[in-house]
mmCIF file of C-alpha atoms in Angstrom:
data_model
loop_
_atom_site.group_PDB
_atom_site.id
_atom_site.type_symbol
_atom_site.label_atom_id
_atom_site.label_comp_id
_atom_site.label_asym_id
_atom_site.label_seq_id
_atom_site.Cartn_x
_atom_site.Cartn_y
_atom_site.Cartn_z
ATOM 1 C CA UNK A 1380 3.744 18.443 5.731
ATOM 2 C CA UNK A 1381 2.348 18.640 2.142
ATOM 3 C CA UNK A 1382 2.726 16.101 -0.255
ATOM 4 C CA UNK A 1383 1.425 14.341 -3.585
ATOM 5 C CA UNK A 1384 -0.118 10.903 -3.797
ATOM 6 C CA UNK A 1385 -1.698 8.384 -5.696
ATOM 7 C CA UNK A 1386 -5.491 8.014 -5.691
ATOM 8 C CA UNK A 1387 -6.982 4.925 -8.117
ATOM 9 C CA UNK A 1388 -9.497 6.148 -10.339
ATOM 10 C CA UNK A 1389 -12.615 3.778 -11.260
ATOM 11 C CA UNK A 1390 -14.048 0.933 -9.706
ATOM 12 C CA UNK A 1391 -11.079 -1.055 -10.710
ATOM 13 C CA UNK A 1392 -9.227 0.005 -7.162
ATOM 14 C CA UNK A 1393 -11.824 2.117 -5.459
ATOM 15 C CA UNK A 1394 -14.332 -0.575 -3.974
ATOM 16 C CA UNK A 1395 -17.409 -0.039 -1.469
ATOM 17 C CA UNK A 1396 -16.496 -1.099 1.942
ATOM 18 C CA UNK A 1397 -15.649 -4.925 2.738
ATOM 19 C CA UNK A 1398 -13.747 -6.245 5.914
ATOM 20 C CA UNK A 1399 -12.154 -9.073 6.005
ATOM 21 C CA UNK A 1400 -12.483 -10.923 9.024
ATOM 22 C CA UNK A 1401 -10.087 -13.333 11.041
ATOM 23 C CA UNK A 1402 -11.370 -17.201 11.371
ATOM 24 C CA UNK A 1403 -10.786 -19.155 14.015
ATOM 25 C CA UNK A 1404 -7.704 -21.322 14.005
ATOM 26 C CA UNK A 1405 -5.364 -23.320 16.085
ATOM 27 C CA UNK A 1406 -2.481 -21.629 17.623
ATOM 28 C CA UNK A 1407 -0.192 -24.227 18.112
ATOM 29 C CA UNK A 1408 3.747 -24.233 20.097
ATOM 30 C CA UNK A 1409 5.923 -23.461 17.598
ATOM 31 C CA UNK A 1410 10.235 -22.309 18.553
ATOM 32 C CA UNK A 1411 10.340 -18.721 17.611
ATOM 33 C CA UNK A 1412 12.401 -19.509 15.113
ATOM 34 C CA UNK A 1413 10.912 -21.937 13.212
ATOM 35 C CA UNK A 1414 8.801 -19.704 10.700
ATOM 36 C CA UNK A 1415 11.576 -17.233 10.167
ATOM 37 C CA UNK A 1416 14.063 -19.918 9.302
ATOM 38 C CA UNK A 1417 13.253 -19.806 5.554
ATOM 39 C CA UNK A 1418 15.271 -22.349 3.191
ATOM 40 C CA UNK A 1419 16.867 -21.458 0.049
ATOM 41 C CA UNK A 1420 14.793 -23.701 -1.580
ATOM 42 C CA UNK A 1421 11.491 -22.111 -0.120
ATOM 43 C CA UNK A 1422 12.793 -18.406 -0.502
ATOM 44 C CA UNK A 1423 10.615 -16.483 -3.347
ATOM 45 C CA UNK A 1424 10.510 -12.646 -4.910
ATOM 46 C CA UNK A 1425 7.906 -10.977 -6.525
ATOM 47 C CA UNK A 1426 8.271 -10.679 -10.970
ATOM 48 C CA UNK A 1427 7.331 -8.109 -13.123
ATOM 49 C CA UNK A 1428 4.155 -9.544 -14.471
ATOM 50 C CA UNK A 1429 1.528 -9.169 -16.704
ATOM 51 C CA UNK A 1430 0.009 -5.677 -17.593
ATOM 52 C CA UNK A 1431 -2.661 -4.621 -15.543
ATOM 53 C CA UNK A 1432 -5.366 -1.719 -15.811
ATOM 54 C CA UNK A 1433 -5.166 0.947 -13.088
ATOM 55 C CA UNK A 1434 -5.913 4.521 -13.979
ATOM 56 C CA UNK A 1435 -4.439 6.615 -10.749
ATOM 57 C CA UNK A 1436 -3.936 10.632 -10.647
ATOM 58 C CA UNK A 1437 -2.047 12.850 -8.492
ATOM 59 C CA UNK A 1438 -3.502 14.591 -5.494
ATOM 60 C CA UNK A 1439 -2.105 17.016 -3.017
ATOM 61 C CA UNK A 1440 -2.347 15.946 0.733
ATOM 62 C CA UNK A 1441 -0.959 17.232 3.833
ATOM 63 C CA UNK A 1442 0.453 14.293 6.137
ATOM 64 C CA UNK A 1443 -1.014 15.050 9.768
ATOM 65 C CA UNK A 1444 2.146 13.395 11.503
ATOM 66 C CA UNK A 1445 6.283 13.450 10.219
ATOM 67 C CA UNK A 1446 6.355 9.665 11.031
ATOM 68 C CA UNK A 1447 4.044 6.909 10.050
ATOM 69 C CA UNK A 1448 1.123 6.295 12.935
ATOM 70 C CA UNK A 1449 1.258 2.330 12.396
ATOM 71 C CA UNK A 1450 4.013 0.075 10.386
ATOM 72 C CA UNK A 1451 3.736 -3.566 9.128
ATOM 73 C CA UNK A 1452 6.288 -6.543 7.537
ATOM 74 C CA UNK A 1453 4.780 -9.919 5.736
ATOM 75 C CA UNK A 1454 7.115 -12.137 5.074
ATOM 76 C CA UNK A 1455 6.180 -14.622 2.525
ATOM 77 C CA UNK A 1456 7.890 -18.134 1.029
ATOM 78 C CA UNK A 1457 6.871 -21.443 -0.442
ATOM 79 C CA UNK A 1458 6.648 -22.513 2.831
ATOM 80 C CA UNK A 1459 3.634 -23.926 5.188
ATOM 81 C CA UNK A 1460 3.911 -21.418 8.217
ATOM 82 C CA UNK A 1461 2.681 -22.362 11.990
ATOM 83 C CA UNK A 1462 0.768 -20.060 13.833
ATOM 84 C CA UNK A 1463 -3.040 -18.342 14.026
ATOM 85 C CA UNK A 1464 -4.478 -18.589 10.619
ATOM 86 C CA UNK A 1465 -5.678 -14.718 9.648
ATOM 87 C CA UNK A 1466 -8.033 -13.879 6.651
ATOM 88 C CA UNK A 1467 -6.187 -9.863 7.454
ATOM 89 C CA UNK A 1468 -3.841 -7.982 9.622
ATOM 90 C CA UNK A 1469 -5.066 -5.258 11.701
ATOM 91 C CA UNK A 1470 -3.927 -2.141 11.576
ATOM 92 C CA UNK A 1471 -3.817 1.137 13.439
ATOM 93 C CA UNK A 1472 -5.929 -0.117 15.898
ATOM 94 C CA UNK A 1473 -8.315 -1.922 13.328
ATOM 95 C CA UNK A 1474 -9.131 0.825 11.159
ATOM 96 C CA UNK A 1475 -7.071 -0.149 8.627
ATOM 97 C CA UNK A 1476 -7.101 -3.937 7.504
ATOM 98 C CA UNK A 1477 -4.647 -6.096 5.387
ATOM 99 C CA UNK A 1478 -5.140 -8.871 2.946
ATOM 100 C CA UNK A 1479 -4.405 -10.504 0.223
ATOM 101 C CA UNK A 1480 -5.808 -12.533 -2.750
ATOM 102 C CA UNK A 1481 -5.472 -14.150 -5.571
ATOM 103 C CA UNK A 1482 -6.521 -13.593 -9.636
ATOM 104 C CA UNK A 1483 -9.912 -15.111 -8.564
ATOM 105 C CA UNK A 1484 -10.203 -13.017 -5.814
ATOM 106 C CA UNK A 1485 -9.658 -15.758 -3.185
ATOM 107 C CA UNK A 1486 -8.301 -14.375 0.434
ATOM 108 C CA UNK A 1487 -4.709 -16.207 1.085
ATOM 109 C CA UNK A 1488 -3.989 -16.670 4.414
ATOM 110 C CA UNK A 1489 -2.035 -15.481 6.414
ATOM 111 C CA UNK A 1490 -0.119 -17.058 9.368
ATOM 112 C CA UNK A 1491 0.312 -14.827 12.635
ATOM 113 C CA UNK A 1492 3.452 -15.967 15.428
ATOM 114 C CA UNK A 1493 3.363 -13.676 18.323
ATOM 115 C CA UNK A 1494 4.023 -10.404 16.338
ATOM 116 C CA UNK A 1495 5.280 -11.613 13.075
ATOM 117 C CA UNK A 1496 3.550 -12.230 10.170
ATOM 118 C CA UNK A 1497 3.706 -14.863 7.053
ATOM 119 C CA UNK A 1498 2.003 -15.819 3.899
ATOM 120 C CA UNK A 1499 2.605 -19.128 2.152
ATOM 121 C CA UNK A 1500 2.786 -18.150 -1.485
ATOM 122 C CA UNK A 1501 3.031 -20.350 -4.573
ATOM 123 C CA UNK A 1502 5.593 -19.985 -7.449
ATOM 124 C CA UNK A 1503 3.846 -18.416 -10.780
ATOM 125 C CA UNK A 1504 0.611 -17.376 -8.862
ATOM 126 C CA UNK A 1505 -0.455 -13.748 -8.964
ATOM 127 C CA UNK A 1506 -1.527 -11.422 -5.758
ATOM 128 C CA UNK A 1507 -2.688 -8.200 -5.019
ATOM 129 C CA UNK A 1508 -2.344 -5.716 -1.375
ATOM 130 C CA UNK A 1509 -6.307 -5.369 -0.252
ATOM 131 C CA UNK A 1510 -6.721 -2.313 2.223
ATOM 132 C CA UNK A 1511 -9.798 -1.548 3.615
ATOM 133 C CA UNK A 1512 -10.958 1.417 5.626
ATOM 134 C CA UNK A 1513 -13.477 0.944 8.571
ATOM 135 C CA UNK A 1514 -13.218 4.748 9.985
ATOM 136 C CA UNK A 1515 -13.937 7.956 8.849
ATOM 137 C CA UNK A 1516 -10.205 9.401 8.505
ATOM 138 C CA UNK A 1517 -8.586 9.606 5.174
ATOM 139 C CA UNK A 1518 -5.313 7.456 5.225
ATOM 140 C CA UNK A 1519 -2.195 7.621 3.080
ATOM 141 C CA UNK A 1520 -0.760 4.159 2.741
ATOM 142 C CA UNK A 1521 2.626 3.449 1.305
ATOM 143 C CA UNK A 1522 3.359 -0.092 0.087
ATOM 144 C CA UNK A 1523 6.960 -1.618 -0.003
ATOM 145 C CA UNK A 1524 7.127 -5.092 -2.210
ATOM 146 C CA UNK A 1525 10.844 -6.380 -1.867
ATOM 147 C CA UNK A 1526 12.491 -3.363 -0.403
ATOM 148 C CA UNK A 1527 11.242 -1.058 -3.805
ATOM 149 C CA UNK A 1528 8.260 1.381 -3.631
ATOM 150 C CA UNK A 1529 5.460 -0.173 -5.614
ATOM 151 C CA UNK A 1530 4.763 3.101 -7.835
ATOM 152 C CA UNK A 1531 8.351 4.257 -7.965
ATOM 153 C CA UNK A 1532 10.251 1.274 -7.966
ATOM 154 C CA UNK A 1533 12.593 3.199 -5.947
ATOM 155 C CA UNK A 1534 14.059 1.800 -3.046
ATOM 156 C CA UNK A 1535 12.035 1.787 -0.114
ATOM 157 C CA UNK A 1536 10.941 4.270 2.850
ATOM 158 C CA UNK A 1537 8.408 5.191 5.296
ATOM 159 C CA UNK A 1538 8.657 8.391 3.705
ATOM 160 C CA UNK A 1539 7.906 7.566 0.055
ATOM 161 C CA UNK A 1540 5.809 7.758 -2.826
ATOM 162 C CA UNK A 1541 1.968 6.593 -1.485
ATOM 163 C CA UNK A 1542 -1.414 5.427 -2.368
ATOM 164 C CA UNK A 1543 -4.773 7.428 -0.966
ATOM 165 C CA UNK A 1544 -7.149 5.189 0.921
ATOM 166 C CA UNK A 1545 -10.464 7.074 1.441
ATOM 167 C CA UNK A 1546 -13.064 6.678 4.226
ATOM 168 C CA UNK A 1547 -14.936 3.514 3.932
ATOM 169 C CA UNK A 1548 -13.144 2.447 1.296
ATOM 170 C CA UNK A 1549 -11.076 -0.452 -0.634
ATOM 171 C CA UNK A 1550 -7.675 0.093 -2.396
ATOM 172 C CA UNK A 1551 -6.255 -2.545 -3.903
ATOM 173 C CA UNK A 1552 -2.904 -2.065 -5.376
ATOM 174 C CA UNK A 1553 -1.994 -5.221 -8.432
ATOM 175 C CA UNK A 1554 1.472 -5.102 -9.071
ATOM 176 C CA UNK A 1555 4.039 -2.221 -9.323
ATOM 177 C CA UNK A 1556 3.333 1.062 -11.320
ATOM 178 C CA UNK A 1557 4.352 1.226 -14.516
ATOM 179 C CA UNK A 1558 2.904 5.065 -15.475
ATOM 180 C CA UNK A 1559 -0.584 6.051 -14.285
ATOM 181 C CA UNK A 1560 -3.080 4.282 -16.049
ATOM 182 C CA UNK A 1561 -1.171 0.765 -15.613
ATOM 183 C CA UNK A 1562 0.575 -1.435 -13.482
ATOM 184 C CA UNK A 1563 2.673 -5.052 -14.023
ATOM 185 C CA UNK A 1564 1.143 -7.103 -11.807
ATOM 186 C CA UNK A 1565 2.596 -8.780 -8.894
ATOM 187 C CA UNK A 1566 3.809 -12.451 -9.412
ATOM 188 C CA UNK A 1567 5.492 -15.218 -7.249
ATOM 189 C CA UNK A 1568 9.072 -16.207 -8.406
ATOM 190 C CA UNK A 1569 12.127 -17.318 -7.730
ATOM 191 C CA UNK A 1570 14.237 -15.068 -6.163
ATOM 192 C CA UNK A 1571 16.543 -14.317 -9.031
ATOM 193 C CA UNK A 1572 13.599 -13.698 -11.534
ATOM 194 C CA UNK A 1573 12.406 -11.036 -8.695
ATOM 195 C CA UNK A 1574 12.056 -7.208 -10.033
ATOM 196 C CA UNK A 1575 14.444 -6.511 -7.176
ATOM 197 C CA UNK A 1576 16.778 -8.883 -8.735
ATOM 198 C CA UNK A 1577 16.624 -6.954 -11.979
ATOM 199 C CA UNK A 1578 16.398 -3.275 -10.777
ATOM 200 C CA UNK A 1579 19.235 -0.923 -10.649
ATOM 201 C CA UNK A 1580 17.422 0.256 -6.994
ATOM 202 C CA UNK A 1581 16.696 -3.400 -5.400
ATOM 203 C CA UNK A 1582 18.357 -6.198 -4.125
ATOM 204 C CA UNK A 1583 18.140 -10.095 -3.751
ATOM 205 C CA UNK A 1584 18.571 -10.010 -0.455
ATOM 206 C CA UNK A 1585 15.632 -7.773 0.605
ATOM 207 C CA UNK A 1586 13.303 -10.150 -1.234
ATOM 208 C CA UNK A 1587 10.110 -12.353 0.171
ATOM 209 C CA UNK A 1588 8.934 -9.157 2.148
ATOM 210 C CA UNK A 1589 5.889 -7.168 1.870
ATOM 211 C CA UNK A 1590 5.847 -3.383 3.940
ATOM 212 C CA UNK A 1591 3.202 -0.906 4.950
ATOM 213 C CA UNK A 1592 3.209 2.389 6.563
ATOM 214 C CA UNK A 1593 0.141 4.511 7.161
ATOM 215 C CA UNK A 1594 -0.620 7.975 7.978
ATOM 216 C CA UNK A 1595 -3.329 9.690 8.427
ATOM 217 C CA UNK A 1596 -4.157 12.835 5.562
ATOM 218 C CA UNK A 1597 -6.064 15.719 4.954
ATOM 219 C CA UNK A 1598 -6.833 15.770 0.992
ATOM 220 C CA UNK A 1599 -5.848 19.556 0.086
ATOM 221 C CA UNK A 1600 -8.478 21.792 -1.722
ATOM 222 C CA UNK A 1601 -8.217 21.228 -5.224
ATOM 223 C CA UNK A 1602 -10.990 23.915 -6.164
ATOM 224 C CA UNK A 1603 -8.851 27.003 -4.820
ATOM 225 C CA UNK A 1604 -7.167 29.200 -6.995
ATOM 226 C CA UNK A 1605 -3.661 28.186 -7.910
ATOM 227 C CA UNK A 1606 -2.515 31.559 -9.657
ATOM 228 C CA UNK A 1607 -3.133 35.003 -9.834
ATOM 229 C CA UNK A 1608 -7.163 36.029 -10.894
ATOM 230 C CA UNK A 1609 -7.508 38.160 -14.111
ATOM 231 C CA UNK A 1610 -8.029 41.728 -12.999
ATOM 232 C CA UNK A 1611 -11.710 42.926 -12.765
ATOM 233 C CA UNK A 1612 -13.199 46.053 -14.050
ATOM 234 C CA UNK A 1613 -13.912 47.959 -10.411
ATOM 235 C CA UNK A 1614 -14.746 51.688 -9.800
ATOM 236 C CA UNK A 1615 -11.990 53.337 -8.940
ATOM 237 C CA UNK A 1616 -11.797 54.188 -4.861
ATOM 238 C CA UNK A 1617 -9.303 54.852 -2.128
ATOM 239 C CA UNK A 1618 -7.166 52.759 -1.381
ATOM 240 C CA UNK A 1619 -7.311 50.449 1.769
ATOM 241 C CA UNK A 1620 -4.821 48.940 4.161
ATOM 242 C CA UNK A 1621 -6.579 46.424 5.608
ATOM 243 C CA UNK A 1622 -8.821 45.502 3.024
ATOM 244 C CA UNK A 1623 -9.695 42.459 4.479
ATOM 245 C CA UNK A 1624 -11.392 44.275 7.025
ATOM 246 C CA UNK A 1625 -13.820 46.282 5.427
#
């Protein structure tokens, strides 16, 4: 299946190579329900912030699968979560890794219970989505910030608009796209100051959640011919049917 992505241009989003590791901590006996049960007063969206930098172009890529090979949710409130303390969330068998920090680069952690995961997040403070890329394979990774695609704002699906994450690479994606050089980056708020909130394509209700679906790419060759060749000057000779052949 061919396609067209995203690919960040620059050392702003492309990065060399660095995996976050998980750090030990407690896992503590917690109901099941504890983490998900999220107050009003804790629930928080993501703003349209400040104007970031991020040059991007458009690439053609053929997806290798129809469906995604590995999915993720975050949820995320003002809220201090119980579980495993993570520095990033494994993906596709650890070839792909999760995280996220803050304006100072700073990892936030992130709170693992059983399968589900959850980031305590602060009203006003700014993130950004941190994949990194231990294998060889080029991935395609599309990014879901309160139910809306982060380039097109539309409304989210596995089968949207995505970013290219190379081999041994870092992509970090700031906020969501505003055209290709530029992006309003992503900010804590309350719920109804969310984007979501104030999109045509969101909703309120699909707020505090963070998505990701991968699959895996082949980048198409950009070099070959698009059109038609001008014609040549040959000698004039027989004509073939299988030219190929000769």
């Amino acid at each position: 299946m061919k396609s067209y992505a995203l690919i960040p241009v620059g050392t702003a989003l492309v990065l060399t190579l660095l995996t976050a590791c998980g750090h030990s901590g407690g896992d503590h006996a917690t109901p099941a329900s504890a983490n998900a049960d999220i107050h009003a007063n804790e629930q928080l969206g993501t703003t349209w912030g400040d104007e970031i930098r991020s040059p991007s172009k458009h690439v053609s890529v053929t997806y290798l699968s129809d469906d995604p090979i590995d999915q993720n949710v975050v949820r995320y409130a003002a809220k201090a979560f119980t579980g495993k303390t993570l520095n990033s969330v494994s993906l596709h068998h650890g070839k792909v890794n999760l995280s996220f920090t803050d304006d100072n680069g700073n990892t936030l952690p992130i709170t693992r219970e059983n399968s589900d995961y959850y980031l305590s997040a602060t009203e006003g403070q700014k993130y950004t989505l941190r994949y990194t890329n231990t294998s060889d394979n080029t991935y395609a990774i599309i990014a879901s910030v309160d139910g809306l695609n982060v380039i097109t704002g539309e409304r989210a699906s596995v089968h949207g608009s995505s970013y290219i994450l190379n081999p041994h690479a870092t992509l970090l994606i700031e906020g969501f796209r505003k055209n290709d050089s530029a992006v309003a980056s992503f900010t804590f708020g309350k719920p109804e100051h969310s984007y979501a909130n104030h999109s045509d394509r969101g909703s309120i209700d699909n707020t505090g959640v963070i998505g990701t679906a991968i699959y895996e790419v082949r980048l198409d060759d950009e070099s070959a011919p698009k059109f038609a060749p001008p014609p040549n000057s040959k000698p004039n000779t027989q004509p073939q049917a299988f030219p190929a052949d000769k």
